[in-house]
PDB file of C-alpha atoms and ligand atoms in Angstrom:
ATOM      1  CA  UNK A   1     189.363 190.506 107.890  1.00  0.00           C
ATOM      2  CA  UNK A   2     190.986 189.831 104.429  1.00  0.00           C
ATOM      3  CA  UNK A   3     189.000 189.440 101.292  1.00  0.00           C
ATOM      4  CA  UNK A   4     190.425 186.155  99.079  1.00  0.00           C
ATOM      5  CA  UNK A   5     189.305 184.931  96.159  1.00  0.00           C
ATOM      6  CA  UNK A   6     188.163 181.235  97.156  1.00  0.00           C
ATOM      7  CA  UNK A   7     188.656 178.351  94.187  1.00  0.00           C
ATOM      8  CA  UNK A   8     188.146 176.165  96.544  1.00  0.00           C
ATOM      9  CA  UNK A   9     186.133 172.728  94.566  1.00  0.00           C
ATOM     10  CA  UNK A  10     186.871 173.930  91.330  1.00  0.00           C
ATOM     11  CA  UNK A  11     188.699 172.041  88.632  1.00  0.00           C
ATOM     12  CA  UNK A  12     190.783 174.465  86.147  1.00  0.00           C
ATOM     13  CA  UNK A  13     191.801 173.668  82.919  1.00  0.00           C
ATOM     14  CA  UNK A  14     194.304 176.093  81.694  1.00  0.00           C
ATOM     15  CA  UNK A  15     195.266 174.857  77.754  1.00  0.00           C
ATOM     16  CA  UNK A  16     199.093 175.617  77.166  1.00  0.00           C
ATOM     17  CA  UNK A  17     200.088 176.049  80.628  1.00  0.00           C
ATOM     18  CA  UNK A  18     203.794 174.147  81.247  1.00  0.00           C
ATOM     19  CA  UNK A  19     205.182 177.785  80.909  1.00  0.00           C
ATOM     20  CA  UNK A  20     204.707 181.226  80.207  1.00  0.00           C
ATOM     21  CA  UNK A  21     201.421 183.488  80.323  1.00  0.00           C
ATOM     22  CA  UNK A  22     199.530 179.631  81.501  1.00  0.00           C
ATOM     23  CA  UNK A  23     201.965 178.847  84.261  1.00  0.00           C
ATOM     24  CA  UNK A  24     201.509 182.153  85.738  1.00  0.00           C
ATOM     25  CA  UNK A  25     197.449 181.616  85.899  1.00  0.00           C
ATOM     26  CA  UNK A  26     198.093 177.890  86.610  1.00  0.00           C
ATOM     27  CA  UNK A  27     199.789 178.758  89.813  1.00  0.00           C
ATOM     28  CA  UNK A  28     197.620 181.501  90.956  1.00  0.00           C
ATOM     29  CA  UNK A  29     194.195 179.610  90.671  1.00  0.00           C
ATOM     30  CA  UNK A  30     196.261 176.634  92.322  1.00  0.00           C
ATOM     31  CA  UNK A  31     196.795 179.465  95.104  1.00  0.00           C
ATOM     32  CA  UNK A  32     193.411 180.521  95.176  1.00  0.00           C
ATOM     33  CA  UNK A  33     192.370 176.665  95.892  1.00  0.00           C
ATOM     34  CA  UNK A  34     191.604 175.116  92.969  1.00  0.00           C
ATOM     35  CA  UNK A  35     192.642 171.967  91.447  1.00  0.00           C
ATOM     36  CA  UNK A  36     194.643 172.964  88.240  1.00  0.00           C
ATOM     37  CA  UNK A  37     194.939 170.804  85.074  1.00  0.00           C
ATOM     38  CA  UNK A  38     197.907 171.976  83.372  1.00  0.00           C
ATOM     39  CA  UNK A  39     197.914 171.192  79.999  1.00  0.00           C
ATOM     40  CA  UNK A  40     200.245 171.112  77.156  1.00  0.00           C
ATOM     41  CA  UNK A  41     202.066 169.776  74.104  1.00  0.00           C
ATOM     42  CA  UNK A  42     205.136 169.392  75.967  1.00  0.00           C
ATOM     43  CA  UNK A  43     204.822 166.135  78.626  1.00  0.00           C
ATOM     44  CA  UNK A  44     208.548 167.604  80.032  1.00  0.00           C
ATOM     45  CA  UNK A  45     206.854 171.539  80.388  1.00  0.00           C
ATOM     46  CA  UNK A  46     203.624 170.045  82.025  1.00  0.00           C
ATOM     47  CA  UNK A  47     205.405 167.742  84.490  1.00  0.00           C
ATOM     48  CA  UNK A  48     208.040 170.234  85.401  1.00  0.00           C
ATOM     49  CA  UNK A  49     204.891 173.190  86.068  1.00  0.00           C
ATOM     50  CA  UNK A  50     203.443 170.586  87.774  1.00  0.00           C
ATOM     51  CA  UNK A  51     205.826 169.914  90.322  1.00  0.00           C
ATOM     52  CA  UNK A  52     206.621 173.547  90.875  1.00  0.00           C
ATOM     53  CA  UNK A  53     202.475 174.172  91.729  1.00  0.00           C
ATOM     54  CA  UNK A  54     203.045 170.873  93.783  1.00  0.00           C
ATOM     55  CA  UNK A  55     205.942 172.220  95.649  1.00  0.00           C
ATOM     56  CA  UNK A  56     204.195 175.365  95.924  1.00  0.00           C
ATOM     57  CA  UNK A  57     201.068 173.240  98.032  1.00  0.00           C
ATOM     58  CA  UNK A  58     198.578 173.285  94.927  1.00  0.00           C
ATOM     59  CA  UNK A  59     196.156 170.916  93.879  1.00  0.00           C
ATOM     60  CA  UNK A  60     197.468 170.061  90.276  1.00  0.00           C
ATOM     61  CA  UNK A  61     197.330 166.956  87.517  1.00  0.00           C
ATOM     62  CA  UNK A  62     198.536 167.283  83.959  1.00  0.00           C
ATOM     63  CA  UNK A  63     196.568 166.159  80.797  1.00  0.00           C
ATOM     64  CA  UNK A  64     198.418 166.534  77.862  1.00  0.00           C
ATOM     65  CA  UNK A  65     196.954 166.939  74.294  1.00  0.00           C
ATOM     66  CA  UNK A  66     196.847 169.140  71.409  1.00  0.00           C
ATOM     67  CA  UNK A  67     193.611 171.834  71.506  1.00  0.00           C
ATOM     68  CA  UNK A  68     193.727 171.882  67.601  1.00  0.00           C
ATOM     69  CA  UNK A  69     192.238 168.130  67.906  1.00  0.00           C
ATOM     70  CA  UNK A  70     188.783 168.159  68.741  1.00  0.00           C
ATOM     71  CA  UNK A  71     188.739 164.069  69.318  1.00  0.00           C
ATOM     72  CA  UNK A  72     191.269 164.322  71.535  1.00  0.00           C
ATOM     73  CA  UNK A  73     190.211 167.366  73.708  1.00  0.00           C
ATOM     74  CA  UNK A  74     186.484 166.090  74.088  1.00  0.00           C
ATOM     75  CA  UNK A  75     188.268 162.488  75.163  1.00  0.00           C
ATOM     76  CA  UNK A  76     190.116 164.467  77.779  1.00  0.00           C
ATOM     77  CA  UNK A  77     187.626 166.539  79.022  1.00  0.00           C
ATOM     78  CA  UNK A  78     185.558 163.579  79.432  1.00  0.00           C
ATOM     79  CA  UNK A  79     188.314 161.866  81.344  1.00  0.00           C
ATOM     80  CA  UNK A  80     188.546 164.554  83.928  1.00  0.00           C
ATOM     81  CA  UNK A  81     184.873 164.326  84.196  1.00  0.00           C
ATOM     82  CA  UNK A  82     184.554 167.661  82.976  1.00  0.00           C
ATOM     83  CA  UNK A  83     186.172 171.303  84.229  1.00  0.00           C
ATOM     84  CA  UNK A  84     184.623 173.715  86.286  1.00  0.00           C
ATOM     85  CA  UNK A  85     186.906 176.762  85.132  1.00  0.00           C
ATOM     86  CA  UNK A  86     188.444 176.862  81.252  1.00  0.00           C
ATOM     87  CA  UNK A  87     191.091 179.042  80.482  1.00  0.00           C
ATOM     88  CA  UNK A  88     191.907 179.332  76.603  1.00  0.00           C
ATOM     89  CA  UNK A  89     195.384 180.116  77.031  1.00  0.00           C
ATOM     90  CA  UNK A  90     197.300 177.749  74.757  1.00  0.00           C
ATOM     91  CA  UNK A  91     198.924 180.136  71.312  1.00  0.00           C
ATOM     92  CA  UNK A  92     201.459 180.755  68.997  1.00  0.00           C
ATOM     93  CA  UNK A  93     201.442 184.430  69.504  1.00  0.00           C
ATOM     94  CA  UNK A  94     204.798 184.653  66.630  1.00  0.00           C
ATOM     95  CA  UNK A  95     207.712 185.523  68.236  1.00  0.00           C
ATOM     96  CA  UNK A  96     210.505 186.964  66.392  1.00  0.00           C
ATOM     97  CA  UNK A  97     211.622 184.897  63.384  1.00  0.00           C
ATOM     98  CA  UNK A  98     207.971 182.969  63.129  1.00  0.00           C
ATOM     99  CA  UNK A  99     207.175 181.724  60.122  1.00  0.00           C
ATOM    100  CA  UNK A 100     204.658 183.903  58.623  1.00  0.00           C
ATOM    101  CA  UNK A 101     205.185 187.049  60.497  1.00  0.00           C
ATOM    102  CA  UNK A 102     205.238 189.168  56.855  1.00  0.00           C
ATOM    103  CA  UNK A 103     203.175 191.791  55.032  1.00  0.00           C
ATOM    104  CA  UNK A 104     199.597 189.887  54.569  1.00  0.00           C
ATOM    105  CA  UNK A 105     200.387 190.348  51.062  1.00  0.00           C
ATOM    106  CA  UNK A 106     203.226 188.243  50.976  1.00  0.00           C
ATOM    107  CA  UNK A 107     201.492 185.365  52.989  1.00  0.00           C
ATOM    108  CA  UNK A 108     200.186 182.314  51.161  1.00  0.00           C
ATOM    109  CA  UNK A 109     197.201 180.123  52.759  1.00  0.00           C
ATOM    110  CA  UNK A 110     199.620 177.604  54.318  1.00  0.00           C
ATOM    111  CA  UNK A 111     201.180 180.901  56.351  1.00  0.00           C
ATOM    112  CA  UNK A 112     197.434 181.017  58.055  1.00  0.00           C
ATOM    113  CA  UNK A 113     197.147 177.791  59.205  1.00  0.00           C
ATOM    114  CA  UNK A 114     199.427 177.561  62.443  1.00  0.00           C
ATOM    115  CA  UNK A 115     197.970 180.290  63.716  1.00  0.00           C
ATOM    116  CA  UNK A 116     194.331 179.864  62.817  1.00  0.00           C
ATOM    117  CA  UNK A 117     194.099 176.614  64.071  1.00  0.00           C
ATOM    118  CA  UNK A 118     195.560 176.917  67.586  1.00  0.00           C
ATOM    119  CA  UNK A 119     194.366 180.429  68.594  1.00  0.00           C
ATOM    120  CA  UNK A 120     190.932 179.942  66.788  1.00  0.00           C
ATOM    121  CA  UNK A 121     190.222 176.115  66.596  1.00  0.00           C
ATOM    122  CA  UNK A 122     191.650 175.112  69.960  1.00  0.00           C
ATOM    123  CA  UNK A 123     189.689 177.254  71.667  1.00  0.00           C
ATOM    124  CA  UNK A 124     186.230 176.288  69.838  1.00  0.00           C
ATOM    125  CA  UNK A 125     187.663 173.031  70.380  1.00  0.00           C
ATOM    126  CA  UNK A 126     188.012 173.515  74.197  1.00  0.00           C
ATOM    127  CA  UNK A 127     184.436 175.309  74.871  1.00  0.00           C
ATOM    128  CA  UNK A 128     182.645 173.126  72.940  1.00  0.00           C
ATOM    129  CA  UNK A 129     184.012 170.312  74.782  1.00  0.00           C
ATOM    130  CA  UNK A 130     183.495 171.950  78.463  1.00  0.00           C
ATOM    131  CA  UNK A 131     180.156 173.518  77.802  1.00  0.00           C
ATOM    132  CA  UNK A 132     178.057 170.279  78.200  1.00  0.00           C
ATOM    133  CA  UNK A 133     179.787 169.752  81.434  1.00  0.00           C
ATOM    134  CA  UNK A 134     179.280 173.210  82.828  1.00  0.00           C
ATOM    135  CA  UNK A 135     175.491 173.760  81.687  1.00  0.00           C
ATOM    136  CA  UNK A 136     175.056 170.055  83.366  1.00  0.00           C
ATOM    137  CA  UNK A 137     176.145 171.256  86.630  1.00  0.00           C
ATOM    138  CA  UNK A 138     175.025 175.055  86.260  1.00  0.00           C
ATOM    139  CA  UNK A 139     178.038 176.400  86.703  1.00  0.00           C
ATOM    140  CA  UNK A 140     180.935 177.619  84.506  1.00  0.00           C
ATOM    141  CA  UNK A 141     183.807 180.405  83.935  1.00  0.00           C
ATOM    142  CA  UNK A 142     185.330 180.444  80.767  1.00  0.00           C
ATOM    143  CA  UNK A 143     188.364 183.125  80.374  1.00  0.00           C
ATOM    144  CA  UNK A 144     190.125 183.722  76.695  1.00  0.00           C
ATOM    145  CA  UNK A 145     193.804 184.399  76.197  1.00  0.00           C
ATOM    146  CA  UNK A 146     193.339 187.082  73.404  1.00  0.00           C
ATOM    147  CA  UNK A 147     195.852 189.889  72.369  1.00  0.00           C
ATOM    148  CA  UNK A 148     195.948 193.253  71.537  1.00  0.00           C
ATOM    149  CA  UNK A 149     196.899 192.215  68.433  1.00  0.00           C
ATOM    150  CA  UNK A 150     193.626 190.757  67.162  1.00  0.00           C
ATOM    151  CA  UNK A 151     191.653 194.044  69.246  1.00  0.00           C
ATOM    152  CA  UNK A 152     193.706 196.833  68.359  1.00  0.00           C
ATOM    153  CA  UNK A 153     195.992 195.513  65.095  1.00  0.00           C
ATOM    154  CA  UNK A 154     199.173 194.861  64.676  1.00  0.00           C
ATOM    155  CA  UNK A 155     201.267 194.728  61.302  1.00  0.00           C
ATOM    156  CA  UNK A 156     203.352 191.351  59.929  1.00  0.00           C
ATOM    157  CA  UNK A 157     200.437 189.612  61.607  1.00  0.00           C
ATOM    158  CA  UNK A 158     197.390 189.346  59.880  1.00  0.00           C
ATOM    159  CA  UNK A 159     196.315 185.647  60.379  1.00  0.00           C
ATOM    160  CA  UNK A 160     197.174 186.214  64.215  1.00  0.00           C
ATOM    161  CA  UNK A 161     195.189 189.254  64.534  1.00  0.00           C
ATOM    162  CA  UNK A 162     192.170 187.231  62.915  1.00  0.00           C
ATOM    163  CA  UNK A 163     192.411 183.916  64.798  1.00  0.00           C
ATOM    164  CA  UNK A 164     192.705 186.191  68.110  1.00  0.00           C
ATOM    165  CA  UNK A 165     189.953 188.041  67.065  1.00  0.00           C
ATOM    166  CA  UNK A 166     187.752 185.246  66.248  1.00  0.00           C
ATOM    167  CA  UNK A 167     188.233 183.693  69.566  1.00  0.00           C
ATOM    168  CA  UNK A 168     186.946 186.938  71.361  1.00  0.00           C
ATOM    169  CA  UNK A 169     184.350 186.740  69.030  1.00  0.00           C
ATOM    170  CA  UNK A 170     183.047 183.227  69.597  1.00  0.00           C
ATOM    171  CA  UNK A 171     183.857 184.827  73.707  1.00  0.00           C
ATOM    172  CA  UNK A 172     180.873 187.081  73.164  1.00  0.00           C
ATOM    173  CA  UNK A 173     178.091 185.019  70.787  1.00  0.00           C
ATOM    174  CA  UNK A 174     178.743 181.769  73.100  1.00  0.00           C
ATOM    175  CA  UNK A 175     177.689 184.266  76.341  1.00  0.00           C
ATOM    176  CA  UNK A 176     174.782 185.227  75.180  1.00  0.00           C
ATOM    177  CA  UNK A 177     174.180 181.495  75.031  1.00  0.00           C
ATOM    178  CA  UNK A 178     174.975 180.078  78.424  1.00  0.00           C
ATOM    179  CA  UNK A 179     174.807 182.606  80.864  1.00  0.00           C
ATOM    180  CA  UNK A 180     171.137 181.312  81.655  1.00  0.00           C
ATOM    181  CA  UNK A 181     173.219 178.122  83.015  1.00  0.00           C
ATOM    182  CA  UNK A 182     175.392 179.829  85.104  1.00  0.00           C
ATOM    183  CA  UNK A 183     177.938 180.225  82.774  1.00  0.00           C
ATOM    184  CA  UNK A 184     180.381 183.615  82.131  1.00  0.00           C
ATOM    185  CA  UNK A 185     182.737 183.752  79.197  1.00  0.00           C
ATOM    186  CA  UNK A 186     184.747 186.384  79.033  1.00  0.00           C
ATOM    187  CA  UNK A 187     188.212 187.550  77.562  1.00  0.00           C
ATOM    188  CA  UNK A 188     191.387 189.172  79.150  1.00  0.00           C
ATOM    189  CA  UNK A 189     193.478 190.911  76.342  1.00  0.00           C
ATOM    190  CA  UNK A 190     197.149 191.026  76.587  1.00  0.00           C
ATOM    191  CA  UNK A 191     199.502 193.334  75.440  1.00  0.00           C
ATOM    192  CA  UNK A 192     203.103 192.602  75.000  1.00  0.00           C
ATOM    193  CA  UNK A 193     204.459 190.288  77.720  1.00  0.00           C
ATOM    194  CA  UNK A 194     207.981 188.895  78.423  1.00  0.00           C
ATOM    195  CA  UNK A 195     207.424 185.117  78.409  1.00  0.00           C
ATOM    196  CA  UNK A 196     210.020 182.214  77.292  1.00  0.00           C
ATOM    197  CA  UNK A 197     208.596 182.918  73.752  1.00  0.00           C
ATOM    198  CA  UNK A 198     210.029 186.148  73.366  1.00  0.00           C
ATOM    199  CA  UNK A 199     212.355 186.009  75.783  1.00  0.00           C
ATOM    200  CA  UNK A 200     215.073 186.432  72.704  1.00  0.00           C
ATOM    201  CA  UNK A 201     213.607 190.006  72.633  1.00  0.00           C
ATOM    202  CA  UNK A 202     213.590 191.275  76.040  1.00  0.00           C
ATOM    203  CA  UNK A 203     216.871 189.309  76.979  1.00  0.00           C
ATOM    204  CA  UNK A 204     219.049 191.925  74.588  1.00  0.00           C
ATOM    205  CA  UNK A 205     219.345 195.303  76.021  1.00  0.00           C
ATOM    206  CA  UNK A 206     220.051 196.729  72.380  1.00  0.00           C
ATOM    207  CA  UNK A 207     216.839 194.912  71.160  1.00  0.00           C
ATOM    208  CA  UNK A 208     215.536 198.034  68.936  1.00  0.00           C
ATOM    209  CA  UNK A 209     211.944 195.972  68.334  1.00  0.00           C
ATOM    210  CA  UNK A 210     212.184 195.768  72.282  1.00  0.00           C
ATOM    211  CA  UNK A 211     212.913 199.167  72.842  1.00  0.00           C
ATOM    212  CA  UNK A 212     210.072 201.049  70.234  1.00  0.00           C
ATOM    213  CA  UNK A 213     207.366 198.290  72.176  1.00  0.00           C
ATOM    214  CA  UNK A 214     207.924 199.783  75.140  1.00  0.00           C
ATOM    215  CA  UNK A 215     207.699 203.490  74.536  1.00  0.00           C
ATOM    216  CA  UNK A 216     204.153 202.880  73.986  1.00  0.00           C
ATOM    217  CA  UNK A 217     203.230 201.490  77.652  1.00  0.00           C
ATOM    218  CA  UNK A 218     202.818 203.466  79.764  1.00  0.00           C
ATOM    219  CA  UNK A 219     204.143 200.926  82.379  1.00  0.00           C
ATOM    220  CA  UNK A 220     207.267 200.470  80.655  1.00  0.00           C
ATOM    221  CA  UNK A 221     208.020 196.812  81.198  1.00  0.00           C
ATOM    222  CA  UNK A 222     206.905 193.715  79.362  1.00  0.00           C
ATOM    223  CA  UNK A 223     204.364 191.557  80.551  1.00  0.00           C
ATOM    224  CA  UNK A 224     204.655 189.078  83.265  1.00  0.00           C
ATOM    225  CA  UNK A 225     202.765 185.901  83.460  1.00  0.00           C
ATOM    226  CA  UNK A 226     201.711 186.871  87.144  1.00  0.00           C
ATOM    227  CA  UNK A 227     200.093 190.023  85.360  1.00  0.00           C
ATOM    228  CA  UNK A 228     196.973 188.438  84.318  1.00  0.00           C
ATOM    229  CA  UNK A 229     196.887 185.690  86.770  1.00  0.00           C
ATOM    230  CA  UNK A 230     195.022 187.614  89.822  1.00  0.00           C
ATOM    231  CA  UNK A 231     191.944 189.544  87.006  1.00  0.00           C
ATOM    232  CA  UNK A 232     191.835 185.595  85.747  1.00  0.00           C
ATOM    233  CA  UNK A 233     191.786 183.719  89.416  1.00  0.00           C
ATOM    234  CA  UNK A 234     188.900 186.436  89.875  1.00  0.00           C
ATOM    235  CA  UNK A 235     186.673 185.711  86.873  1.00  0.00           C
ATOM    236  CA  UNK A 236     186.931 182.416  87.760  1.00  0.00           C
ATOM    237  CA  UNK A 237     185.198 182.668  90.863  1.00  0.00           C
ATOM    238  CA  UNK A 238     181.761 182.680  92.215  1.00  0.00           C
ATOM    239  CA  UNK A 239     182.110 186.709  92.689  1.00  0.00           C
ATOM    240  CA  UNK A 240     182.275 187.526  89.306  1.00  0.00           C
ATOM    241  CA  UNK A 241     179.162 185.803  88.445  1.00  0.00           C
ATOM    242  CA  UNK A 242     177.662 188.994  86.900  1.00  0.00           C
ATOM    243  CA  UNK A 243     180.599 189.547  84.364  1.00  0.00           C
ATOM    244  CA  UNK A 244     180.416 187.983  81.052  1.00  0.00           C
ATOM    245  CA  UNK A 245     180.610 188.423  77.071  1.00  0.00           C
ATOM    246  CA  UNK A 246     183.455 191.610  77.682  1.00  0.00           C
ATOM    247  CA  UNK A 247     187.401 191.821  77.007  1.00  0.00           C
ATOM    248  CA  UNK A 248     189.453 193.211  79.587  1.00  0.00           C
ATOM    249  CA  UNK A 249     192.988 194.218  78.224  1.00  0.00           C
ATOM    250  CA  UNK A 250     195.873 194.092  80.702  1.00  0.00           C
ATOM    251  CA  UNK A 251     198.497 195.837  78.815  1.00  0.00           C
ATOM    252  CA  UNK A 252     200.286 198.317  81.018  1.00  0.00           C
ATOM    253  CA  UNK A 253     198.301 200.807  79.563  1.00  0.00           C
ATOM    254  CA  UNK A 254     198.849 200.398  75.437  1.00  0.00           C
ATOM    255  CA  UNK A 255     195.613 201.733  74.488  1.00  0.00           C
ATOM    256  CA  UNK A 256     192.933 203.396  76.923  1.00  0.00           C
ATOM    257  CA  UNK A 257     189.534 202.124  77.579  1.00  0.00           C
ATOM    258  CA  UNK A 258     186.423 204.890  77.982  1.00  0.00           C
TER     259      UNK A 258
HETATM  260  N1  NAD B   1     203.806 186.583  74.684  1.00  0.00           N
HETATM  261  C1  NAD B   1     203.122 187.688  74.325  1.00  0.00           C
HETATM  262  O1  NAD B   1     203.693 188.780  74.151  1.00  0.00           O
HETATM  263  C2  NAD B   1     201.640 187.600  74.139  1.00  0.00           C
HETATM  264  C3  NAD B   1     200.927 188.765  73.823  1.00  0.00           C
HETATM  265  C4  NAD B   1     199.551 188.714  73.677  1.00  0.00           C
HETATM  266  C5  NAD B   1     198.903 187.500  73.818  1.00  0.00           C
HETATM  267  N2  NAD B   1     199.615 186.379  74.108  1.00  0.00           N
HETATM  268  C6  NAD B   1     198.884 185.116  74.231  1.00  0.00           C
HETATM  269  O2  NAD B   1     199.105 184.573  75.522  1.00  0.00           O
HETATM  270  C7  NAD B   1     199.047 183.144  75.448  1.00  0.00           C
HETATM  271  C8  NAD B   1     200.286 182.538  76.076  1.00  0.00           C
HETATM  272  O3  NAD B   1     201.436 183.035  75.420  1.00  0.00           O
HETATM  273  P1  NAD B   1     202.912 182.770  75.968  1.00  0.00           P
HETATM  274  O4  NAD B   1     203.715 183.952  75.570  1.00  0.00           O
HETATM  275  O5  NAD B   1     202.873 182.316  77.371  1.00  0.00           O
HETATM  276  O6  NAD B   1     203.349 181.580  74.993  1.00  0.00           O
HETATM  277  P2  NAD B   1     204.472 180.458  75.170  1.00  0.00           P
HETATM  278  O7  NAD B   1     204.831 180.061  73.776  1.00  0.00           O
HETATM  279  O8  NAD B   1     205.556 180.908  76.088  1.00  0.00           O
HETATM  280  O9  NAD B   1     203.684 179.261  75.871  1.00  0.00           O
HETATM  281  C9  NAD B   1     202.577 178.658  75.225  1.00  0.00           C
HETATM  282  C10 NAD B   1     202.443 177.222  75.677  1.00  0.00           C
HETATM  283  O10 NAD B   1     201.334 176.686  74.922  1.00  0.00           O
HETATM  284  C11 NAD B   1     201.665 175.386  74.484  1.00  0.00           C
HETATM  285  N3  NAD B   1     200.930 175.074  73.266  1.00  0.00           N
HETATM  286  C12 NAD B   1     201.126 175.599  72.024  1.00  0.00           C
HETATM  287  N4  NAD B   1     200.309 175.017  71.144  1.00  0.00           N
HETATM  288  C13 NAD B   1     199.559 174.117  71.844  1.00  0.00           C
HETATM  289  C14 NAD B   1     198.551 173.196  71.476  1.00  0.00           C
HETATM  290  N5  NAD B   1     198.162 173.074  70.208  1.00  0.00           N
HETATM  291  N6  NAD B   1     197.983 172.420  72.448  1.00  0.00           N
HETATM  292  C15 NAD B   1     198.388 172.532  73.738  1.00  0.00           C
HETATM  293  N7  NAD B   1     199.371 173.371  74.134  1.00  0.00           N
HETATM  294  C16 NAD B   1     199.942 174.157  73.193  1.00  0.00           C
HETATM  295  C17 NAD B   1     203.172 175.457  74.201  1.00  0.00           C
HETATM  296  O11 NAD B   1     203.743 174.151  74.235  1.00  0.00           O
HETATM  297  C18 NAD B   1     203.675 176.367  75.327  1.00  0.00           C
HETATM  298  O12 NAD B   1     204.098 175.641  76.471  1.00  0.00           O
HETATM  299  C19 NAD B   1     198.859 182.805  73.981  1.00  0.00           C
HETATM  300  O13 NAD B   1     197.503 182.605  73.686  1.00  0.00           O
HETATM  301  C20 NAD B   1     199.358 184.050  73.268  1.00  0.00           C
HETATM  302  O14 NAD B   1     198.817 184.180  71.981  1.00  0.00           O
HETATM  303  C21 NAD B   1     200.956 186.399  74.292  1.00  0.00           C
END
């Protein structure tokens, strides 16, 4: 006898999902049962992911919007008649050459903004739209893309590190305030990964920036989507109904929990 993690009659919405770090938990949850709502800027990225899940034997539809719009993500939420599972993936995490990726004191205001409002905003925009949903039918998981960035720090990104660690914050006050409806929220923290956003990086073998990451894992690879996927198919489920308001950093070892 096997034991599975069943998403069987659940509705996922995972926010930025037609590639990278979102694909890879779109397709496992869509493996694990569920009906996945991939989500995205891009109506190309969301209908190509979707086809692959399709091809793959998943449950899937796409719903594409922008999370920094909160009139347009309650709208959609509404439209799927609400989500079951939430996962607050969609970010600019500032690859190489990003706009803004200086010494904080060389930023200016405007610098903040792209990363404020989608890794901060979108997802208060998301969980305020899902909660009603959730505490109507008693049940809810909400996971949070964060990044060691925002936990642990990282230089030349200041305004990424904050928006990051906001969301983890507004992870742990909105627990306290749901779990009563059957409702976890909880946050997986990534370290570096190899996605197509810095795929520049990892793609050139003489990539110094590349090479200096990785002599602090002590799995020394990037990231793969797939990486997260299985800890955020299992949050998701009825098991982990006892786990809320904590981070859980899957970072091939960067920094070590006690
Ligand atoms: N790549 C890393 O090294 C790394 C490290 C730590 C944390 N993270 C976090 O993981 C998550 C995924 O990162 P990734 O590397 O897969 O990124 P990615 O850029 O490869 O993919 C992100 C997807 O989100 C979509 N998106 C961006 N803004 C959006 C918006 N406003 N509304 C809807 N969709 C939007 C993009 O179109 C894109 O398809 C992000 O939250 C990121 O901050 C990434």
């Amino acid at each position: 006898m096997g034991l599975a993690i069943e998403l069987d009659g659940l509705r996922a919405l995972v926010t930025g999902s037609g590639q990278g770090v979102g694909l890879g938990i779109a397709r496992t949850l869509a493996a694990a049962g569920a009906e996945v709502v991939i989500n995205d800027l891009s109506d190309e990225r969301a209908t190509a992911a979707a086809d692959a899940i399709r091809a793959e034997g998943g449950k899937v539809v796409t719903s594409c919007f922008d999370v920094t719009r909160y009139d347009v993500v309650e709208t959609a939420v509404k439209q799927l008649g609400g989500v079951d599972v939430l996962v607050n993936n969609a970010g600019n995490a500032g690859g190489v050459g990003w706009p803004g990726m200086k010494p904080f004191a060389e930023t200016e205001p405007a610098d903040w903004e792209p990363f404020l409002r989608v890794n901060l905003y979108g997802v208060m925009n998301c969980v305020r739209a899902a909660l009603p949903h959730m505490i109507a039918k008693g049940y809810g998981r909400i996971v949070t893309i964060v990044s060691d960035a925002g936990r642990i720090g990282e230089s030349h990104m200041g305004a990424y590190c904050a928006a990051k660690a906001g969301a983890a914050g507004l992870t742990r006050g909105v627990a306290r305030e749901v779990g009563r409806h059957g409702i976890t929220v909880n946050n997986i923290s990534l370290g570096t990964m190899r996605t197509p956003m810095s795929e520049g990086m990892w793609s050139n073998p003489d990539n110094q920036q590349a090479k200096a990451l990785l002599r602090q894992y002590m799995i020394r690879r990037p990231g793969d989507p797939s990486d997260p996927a299985g800890l955020t198919a299992y949050l998701a489920s009825p098991m982990a109904s006892w786990i809320t308001g904590q981070t859980f950093p899957v970072n091939g070892g960067y920094s070590v929990g006690q």
